[in-house]
Amino acid sequence: MNARDLVLGEAELDDEEGDESFDEDTGEVKRKTNGKIGVNGINGHLDDSSEEDEDDDDEEAARLVREGFIVEDEEEPEERARRRQERKKRRREERDEEEAGLDEEEAGLDEEDLDLIGEAHPELERREPSEPKLKRLKRGHKDDRDVKPRGLGDIFDDDDDEDLPRPPGGPRGPAGTEPRALEDEFADFIEEDFEDEEGHAQEDDDAEVIRKPSRNIIGVKDAAGLDEIALEDMKEAFGTGFEYDWALELQEQEEQDEKGAVNPDNPEAIVKGIELKDVFEPSQLVDRMLTDEDNRIRSTDQPERFQLARKPYKDLELTDEEFKEESIWISDLMLPKKRLDPQHREPFQRAVAKVLEFMNIDEYEVPFIFQHRKDYLIHAQKLAVTPDPYNPNAPQYVVSAEKLLNQTDLWEIFDLDLRFRALVDKRHALQRTYDNLASMSENFHDSVIEEMLPAAVTMEELQDVQDYLHFQHSSRLADIALVKSAGTNSTQRRPGASKMIFERIRTGKVYGLVRAFGISADALAQNALKKEGKRQFTDDPTQHPDDLADSDDILDPPDYSSGAQCLRAAKAMFAEEIALSPKMRKVVRQTYFMNGIIDCYRTDKGLRKIDEQHPYYEFKYLRNQQLSDIAAHPDRFLKMLRAEEEGLVDVKVRIQNHTSFKTKLYGELESDNFSEIADAWNRERRESLDMALLKLGKIMARGVKEALKAECENEVAKNCREEYGRRLDQAPYKPKGMIMGTVPRVLALSNGTGTFGREAVCWAWVEEDGRVLENGKFIDLGMGDPERNTEDGADVKAFVELVERRKPDVIGVSGFSAETRKLYKQIDDIVERKELRGADYEDEDGNDRSDRLEVIIVNDEVARLYQTSDRATMEHPGFAPLTKYCVALAKYLQNPLKEYASLGRDIISISFDPCQRYVPEEKIVKALETAMVDMVNLCGVDVNEAVSDLYTSTLLPYVCGLGLRKAAQLIKVINLNGGIVGTRAELVGDPDQNKLGAVGPKVWNNCASFLYIEFDQSEQDSDYLDNTRVHPEDYDLGRKMAADALELDEEDIEAEQQENGPGAIVKKLIKDESQEKVNDLILEEYAEQLEKNFNQRKRATLETIRAELQLPYEELRHAFSLLSTDEIYTMFTGETKDSLCEGMIVPVSIKKVADDYIEAKLDCGIEGTVPALSISNRSDVSAKQLFSVHQTVQAKITYLNRKQLSANFSLREEDIQRPYRKEVDRMRDEWDDDQERADKESMMEKNDVSGRTQRVIKHPLFKPFNSTQAEEYLGSQARGDLVIRPSSKGVDHLAVTWKVSDNIYQHIDVLELDKSNQLSSGTTLKIGGRYNYSDLDELIVNHVKAMAKKVDEMMLHEKYQNLSKADTERWLTTYTEANPKRSVYNFCIDPKHAGYFYLCFKAGQHAQVQHWAVKVVPQAFELQKNMYPDMRALCNGFKLLFTNMQSGKRR
């Protein structure tokens, strides 16, 4: 036994990876070292002739290395781990040898010792053993690649040993190849496919990152042939490399001192200068908010939301003039929407200016302004009243108050402030450019820029000035750029060809012809604007345009050698000047916005795809829509733009009276002379104007559409905010006899998607503190019928016992289908018949009483997300998903605000507006966040509860002044201070008590009143006002009001405060239970004195103080809102009033067939009946002869009960043949009836040509859909779901459409053979000539579901990227740029070819990104006509294919 045998934890090898293996040719045992086979000689030479074939493979690998594809790999993490383990073994062996006095023979060097020494001397290379590539591929690469998959987070991983220089004389492989490359030329690709089986600890990886390279100087790889005595002699002669460590350490210390020492007392400091960015990937730092930018946000004393929103303009400082301009600019934008009386316009502007002052100077957030500066948002005025002779003491005036700004307006001002900053920032940039131009020439002057730049009030107008600047002065700008590029050695970008052409015209002789037009573009625009007083007249030259163009003064060969060329160039130049004139653009833009008309035209693709049931049909033939009509229906316009993106329609913008507008401009352009020459010049001028208007029309149409789109998106986002605010504005469900805000005890039940009465009903009991004390399942909750002698269900007794034992305040029920309605009715029936009652409470007379227990249907939109979330798994790891769903239902009843806040960004998954999906996600998230911020600050947050309770802490980021970063920092500092906050003042720190500051003064001013601390009468330092909405700046007012209510004089007040502190007066008020006395105070006089003496408007603040002194942080939310009938209908069925209504023709599945009726069910779960008279026109045939159970047929809805979730259907042919058409009231000329009629006739002709009999197949998945309807039906279904439908190829074909992924559907053609008749289903089903099935069920399981399983396997694989092909290729490029010596590959889906994936790969930094198609087939993946049963085989097969392909190229 040697020291190696004593080492614990060495990895065990399986049969294939043991220490020995047999050579297949000779049968000799080969020793395996470092996971490789065949190295036994000295200095890495092979001593076995049986390895010659392997040498050939290694030489091929070396050639691949030299050619740049398979590059030398970096040292793998598992290699480092192996070396660490062996280094520990070696040290342990040395200690054992010293203690046991082993002789030199026992301390001899073996190959593992050489590895360890090589680790200590990384500058010397050691030849690594080689092994055939195919064997490594076969063995699965466990020995050298037991690591977690590498991804983008590992791009910048590096190994210290690999970075050290190697001596040029070190040993190399054949033909000078790097020895490590002989390990495996495909190590780059293969290393990521197998998971870590050795389980190396994360701490070891972190230690390896921090570990510095060894300083050992003497390498021993070249000395591997020395015996032990010679090796010891060498050490004595040259040393071991550690003799001068003290000098190197001194040098390092000096370098460290120069960089700046790390403060050991700072808990954020990283030892030895290692920073977080040295350990974590940038993406990880961003996710965890640990970047330098995040740290700056934490440390900067400014509200976090302000910092994030103003980040692009953080260096922008507004001047006083710009500040005044901003208040007017914002007021002008908001006033049209407010519809205020004229006398309130000036107060409104003052209110806006004051709000901007609060935001920009005082840096107050919206909730603070709304809560504590409310008086500045209200316009109050005293109105004299007629004296009452019978009441001389009557007031002489009344106060009239008009609310000028609400909380939504404040958020809009905040957004408009950002827009104005962007405007000013761009204006400054243009001004700097113009100043640079002026500095290059003393006489430089451009009146257009000097006039239009300061007057620009929109980004569009600034863009006009910029375009004009770059067109008019392109040569000067090029000179400036050239000077700058010469100073910075940067590359100058070549200007566009069109600019070069116009610049040549401007500087050439042809421009004289442009001047001959007699009027400038700027003068034309001034005439059109009717400004500048005097009209600019047009002068005519004395020569005809053609004659002037042919003159020597104009001709400019070789570019312009003919008069026709010169005239064309001059007209193009003049048209360009008109189109780029800022004033002319202003004229045209005003005309478009005042008289713009929008028309919608269907495309050829839209003609086929948009039928009458399509959501886009409402605007398929829409015409003559004014911009005001568009603004009134923002959802419709967003749909139009989405349809245009999909290529289904063209949305066009035009001027209503374009001809008259153009004629008017002709009059401003033409000369008033009457002659043949004048007519010729006017003709040329008109042609130039037509060219300019054509270009301007495209620019303005695009601008109008973008402006309307932004406005419509803002309107939809605003609707989402209002709806979200409504759902947040509900207090916890109020138990009977309790005050508003009391948290109830809840029993929640759900049957999920199960059928009631057959599948289990899960339940959870949740206490008022949020603890889940019990949960379980019920199966049989059916009530018995005494008249029929039937007993109650088996679980009814257990349910009643649970309710009577726990005494819930409310029972909540919800689920995923219409079956939940039955559960609700059953639970309500049990409660009523068993007379179950809620908890006892005391009524107004002091008597104990109880009421019937209420059963309600709960909104489950949060619970659906919670049941599968990581939070649910962490909080209740042993619960079933449906039980977690019940827990979320109960918590929703207890506090909807906390449940919504806990979702974070997942809130975007909830629908608040039908058109929400047409608005960018970030805009919706931003709007929803403002609603949450408003409600959280209305309710306040118990700061101590937030520190101790993770559930409550989710509210902190929405507190005024805070955010995700500052909220986390707040909790962290409070925990460092002891975990408890005694007063609000402690949040800014208290050096006397060694309390660190959790927030800065500005942030504290914002958040102080919204973080409350429960008042404890027994605590000396506890302040009652810290438990109220009163801001600390107003504590003195509160104490003064308390003293006046108690009628204390100044001496009493001073004595009380000296004895019990500043808050003593309020404490006395509470202790004496005299809070109601504050109602006797006349606050109007207080307010007048404050405004007169201190210039502070505090009338609303005083009312807040009075209310808070009586009931601190009173629940101000509305009562818990029960779901309406329509909301329950949508929640259980997924349908709306528009998506499912009476008159629609829908597919139904027949559940029961009787002689005189049929029971059927819709896909959404609604059950209905077909009465006898609605079954068929034929009275001589029974229903059983026509229809069968499980058959899917088309039916017309004749009656729909949304409350009971029931319906009546008709199967009569004449009813089904009359299609449903939604009645829409349209104005005259708003709809193109002629085009609609022509399209219908065209489609009918096509249908007549291809006319085929409608097939009906008896299968539950059969739907009478076309391909478009099938895709729409599957849109909300899960991946892998399918429908069977008729095929357009004839009666001997079926089509199967299945959902591959979101918006990707595969249509499979199924050939039917051995049919008994034309309309029956074939007994042999054939797909693609390769797959045969006996029936549809076998086809579904063995073909569609098998492919869906392979799609899931692909998309769950570590190498799959949920990105587009372009984004995946960019990812590969980024990876190889960060890792130049590596090759990498990934899979991504092919959205254009359903059932196909891209295999994208990049073989090194300088190689081109390539892609191969991977086809999903039943039970396999197909790549290059090769089949692979699973992803592992596919990955390895790809590498082998690529290697063989490269080998073939080299031959």
PDB file of N, CA and C in Angstrom, residues 419-454:
ATOM      1  N   ARG A 419     -39.526  63.374 -21.834  1.00  0.00           N
ATOM      2  CA  ARG A 419     -39.572  63.706 -23.260  1.00  0.00           C
ATOM      3  C   ARG A 419     -38.981  65.087 -23.517  1.00  0.00           C
ATOM      4  N   PHE A 420     -39.263  66.016 -22.624  1.00  0.00           N
ATOM      5  CA  PHE A 420     -38.707  67.356 -22.806  1.00  0.00           C
ATOM      6  C   PHE A 420     -37.189  67.335 -22.643  1.00  0.00           C
ATOM      7  N   ARG A 421     -36.705  66.550 -21.712  1.00  0.00           N
ATOM      8  CA  ARG A 421     -35.255  66.451 -21.549  1.00  0.00           C
ATOM      9  C   ARG A 421     -34.601  65.880 -22.809  1.00  0.00           C
ATOM     10  N   ALA A 422     -35.248  64.885 -23.402  1.00  0.00           N
ATOM     11  CA  ALA A 422     -34.721  64.345 -24.658  1.00  0.00           C
ATOM     12  C   ALA A 422     -34.736  65.413 -25.741  1.00  0.00           C
ATOM     13  N   LEU A 423     -35.794  66.206 -25.755  1.00  0.00           N
ATOM     14  CA  LEU A 423     -35.897  67.291 -26.739  1.00  0.00           C
ATOM     15  C   LEU A 423     -34.767  68.301 -26.553  1.00  0.00           C
ATOM     16  N   VAL A 424     -34.557  68.722 -25.323  1.00  0.00           N
ATOM     17  CA  VAL A 424     -33.519  69.711 -25.041  1.00  0.00           C
ATOM     18  C   VAL A 424     -32.140  69.127 -25.315  1.00  0.00           C
ATOM     19  N   ASP A 425     -31.958  67.867 -24.984  1.00  0.00           N
ATOM     20  CA  ASP A 425     -30.661  67.233 -25.218  1.00  0.00           C
ATOM     21  C   ASP A 425     -30.324  67.219 -26.710  1.00  0.00           C
ATOM     22  N   LYS A 426     -31.297  66.882 -27.535  1.00  0.00           N
ATOM     23  CA  LYS A 426     -31.048  66.880 -28.979  1.00  0.00           C
ATOM     24  C   LYS A 426     -30.863  68.301 -29.496  1.00  0.00           C
ATOM     25  N   ARG A 427     -31.614  69.236 -28.959  1.00  0.00           N
ATOM     26  CA  ARG A 427     -31.452  70.624 -29.378  1.00  0.00           C
ATOM     27  C   ARG A 427     -30.052  71.128 -29.059  1.00  0.00           C
ATOM     28  N   HIS A 428     -29.552  70.789 -27.880  1.00  0.00           N
ATOM     29  CA  HIS A 428     -28.199  71.182 -27.516  1.00  0.00           C
ATOM     30  C   HIS A 428     -27.172  70.564 -28.458  1.00  0.00           C
ATOM     31  N   ALA A 429     -27.394  69.301 -28.819  1.00  0.00           N
ATOM     32  CA  ALA A 429     -26.455  68.635 -29.720  1.00  0.00           C
ATOM     33  C   ALA A 429     -26.426  69.323 -31.084  1.00  0.00           C
ATOM     34  N   LEU A 430     -27.605  69.689 -31.606  1.00  0.00           N
ATOM     35  CA  LEU A 430     -27.650  70.396 -32.882  1.00  0.00           C
ATOM     36  C   LEU A 430     -27.015  71.780 -32.772  1.00  0.00           C
ATOM     37  N   GLN A 431     -27.239  72.422 -31.641  1.00  0.00           N
ATOM     38  CA  GLN A 431     -26.641  73.750 -31.457  1.00  0.00           C
ATOM     39  C   GLN A 431     -25.118  73.647 -31.420  1.00  0.00           C
ATOM     40  N   ARG A 432     -24.601  72.628 -30.783  1.00  0.00           N
ATOM     41  CA  ARG A 432     -23.142  72.458 -30.759  1.00  0.00           C
ATOM     42  C   ARG A 432     -22.604  72.206 -32.169  1.00  0.00           C
ATOM     43  N   THR A 433     -23.340  71.409 -32.948  1.00  0.00           N
ATOM     44  CA  THR A 433     -22.904  71.179 -34.325  1.00  0.00           C
ATOM     45  C   THR A 433     -22.896  72.473 -35.130  1.00  0.00           C
ATOM     46  N   TYR A 434     -23.946  73.263 -34.959  1.00  0.00           N
ATOM     47  CA  TYR A 434     -24.009  74.539 -35.689  1.00  0.00           C
ATOM     48  C   TYR A 434     -22.901  75.480 -35.224  1.00  0.00           C
ATOM     49  N   ASP A 435     -22.624  75.503 -33.927  1.00  0.00           N
ATOM     50  CA  ASP A 435     -21.538  76.349 -33.420  1.00  0.00           C
ATOM     51  C   ASP A 435     -20.188  75.905 -33.977  1.00  0.00           C
ATOM     52  N   ASN A 436     -20.005  74.608 -34.134  1.00  0.00           N
ATOM     53  CA  ASN A 436     -18.756  74.112 -34.726  1.00  0.00           C
ATOM     54  C   ASN A 436     -18.616  74.565 -36.177  1.00  0.00           C
ATOM     55  N   LEU A 437     -19.742  74.552 -36.899  1.00  0.00           N
ATOM     56  CA  LEU A 437     -19.704  75.046 -38.268  1.00  0.00           C
ATOM     57  C   LEU A 437     -19.352  76.528 -38.306  1.00  0.00           C
ATOM     58  N   ALA A 438     -19.961  77.291 -37.389  1.00  0.00           N
ATOM     59  CA  ALA A 438     -19.700  78.734 -37.367  1.00  0.00           C
ATOM     60  C   ALA A 438     -18.267  79.039 -36.987  1.00  0.00           C
ATOM     61  N   SER A 439     -17.666  78.182 -36.154  1.00  0.00           N
ATOM     62  CA  SER A 439     -16.291  78.445 -35.719  1.00  0.00           C
ATOM     63  C   SER A 439     -15.275  78.241 -36.843  1.00  0.00           C
ATOM     64  N   MET A 440     -15.661  77.518 -37.886  1.00  0.00           N
ATOM     65  CA  MET A 440     -14.737  77.260 -38.982  1.00  0.00           C
ATOM     66  C   MET A 440     -14.718  78.401 -39.994  1.00  0.00           C
ATOM     67  N   SER A 441     -15.719  79.257 -39.960  1.00  0.00           N
ATOM     68  CA  SER A 441     -15.783  80.351 -40.913  1.00  0.00           C
ATOM     69  C   SER A 441     -16.398  81.572 -40.237  1.00  0.00           C
ATOM     70  N   GLU A 442     -15.744  82.692 -40.377  1.00  0.00           N
ATOM     71  CA  GLU A 442     -16.225  83.908 -39.721  1.00  0.00           C
ATOM     72  C   GLU A 442     -17.553  84.373 -40.302  1.00  0.00           C
ATOM     73  N   ASN A 443     -17.756  84.194 -41.593  1.00  0.00           N
ATOM     74  CA  ASN A 443     -18.956  84.705 -42.253  1.00  0.00           C
ATOM     75  C   ASN A 443     -20.070  83.664 -42.349  1.00  0.00           C
ATOM     76  N   PHE A 444     -19.907  82.551 -41.648  1.00  0.00           N
ATOM     77  CA  PHE A 444     -20.917  81.491 -41.749  1.00  0.00           C
ATOM     78  C   PHE A 444     -22.204  81.964 -41.072  1.00  0.00           C
ATOM     79  N   HIS A 445     -23.329  81.735 -41.755  1.00  0.00           N
ATOM     80  CA  HIS A 445     -24.626  82.158 -41.220  1.00  0.00           C
ATOM     81  C   HIS A 445     -25.717  81.391 -41.950  1.00  0.00           C
ATOM     82  N   ASP A 446     -26.667  80.867 -41.209  1.00  0.00           N
ATOM     83  CA  ASP A 446     -27.813  80.184 -41.799  1.00  0.00           C
ATOM     84  C   ASP A 446     -29.049  80.619 -41.032  1.00  0.00           C
ATOM     85  N   SER A 447     -29.832  81.483 -41.645  1.00  0.00           N
ATOM     86  CA  SER A 447     -31.000  82.060 -40.966  1.00  0.00           C
ATOM     87  C   SER A 447     -32.059  81.007 -40.675  1.00  0.00           C
ATOM     88  N   VAL A 448     -32.146  79.974 -41.527  1.00  0.00           N
ATOM     89  CA  VAL A 448     -33.153  78.931 -41.309  1.00  0.00           C
ATOM     90  C   VAL A 448     -32.880  78.200 -39.999  1.00  0.00           C
ATOM     91  N   ILE A 449     -31.649  77.800 -39.789  1.00  0.00           N
ATOM     92  CA  ILE A 449     -31.302  77.076 -38.566  1.00  0.00           C
ATOM     93  C   ILE A 449     -31.458  77.986 -37.356  1.00  0.00           C
ATOM     94  N   GLU A 450     -30.976  79.218 -37.474  1.00  0.00           N
ATOM     95  CA  GLU A 450     -31.057  80.142 -36.339  1.00  0.00           C
ATOM     96  C   GLU A 450     -32.496  80.464 -35.975  1.00  0.00           C
ATOM     97  N   GLU A 451     -33.384  80.391 -36.943  1.00  0.00           N
ATOM     98  CA  GLU A 451     -34.793  80.666 -36.668  1.00  0.00           C
ATOM     99  C   GLU A 451     -35.532  79.422 -36.185  1.00  0.00           C
ATOM    100  N   MET A 452     -35.295  78.274 -36.818  1.00  0.00           N
ATOM    101  CA  MET A 452     -36.094  77.083 -36.545  1.00  0.00           C
ATOM    102  C   MET A 452     -35.599  76.272 -35.358  1.00  0.00           C
ATOM    103  N   LEU A 453     -34.307  76.304 -35.079  1.00  0.00           N
ATOM    104  CA  LEU A 453     -33.790  75.466 -33.993  1.00  0.00           C
ATOM    105  C   LEU A 453     -34.343  75.887 -32.630  1.00  0.00           C
ATOM    106  N   PRO A 454     -34.296  77.171 -32.256  1.00  0.00           N
ATOM    107  CA  PRO A 454     -34.872  77.533 -30.941  1.00  0.00           C
ATOM    108  C   PRO A 454     -36.387  77.355 -30.888  1.00  0.00           C
TER     109      PRO A 454
END
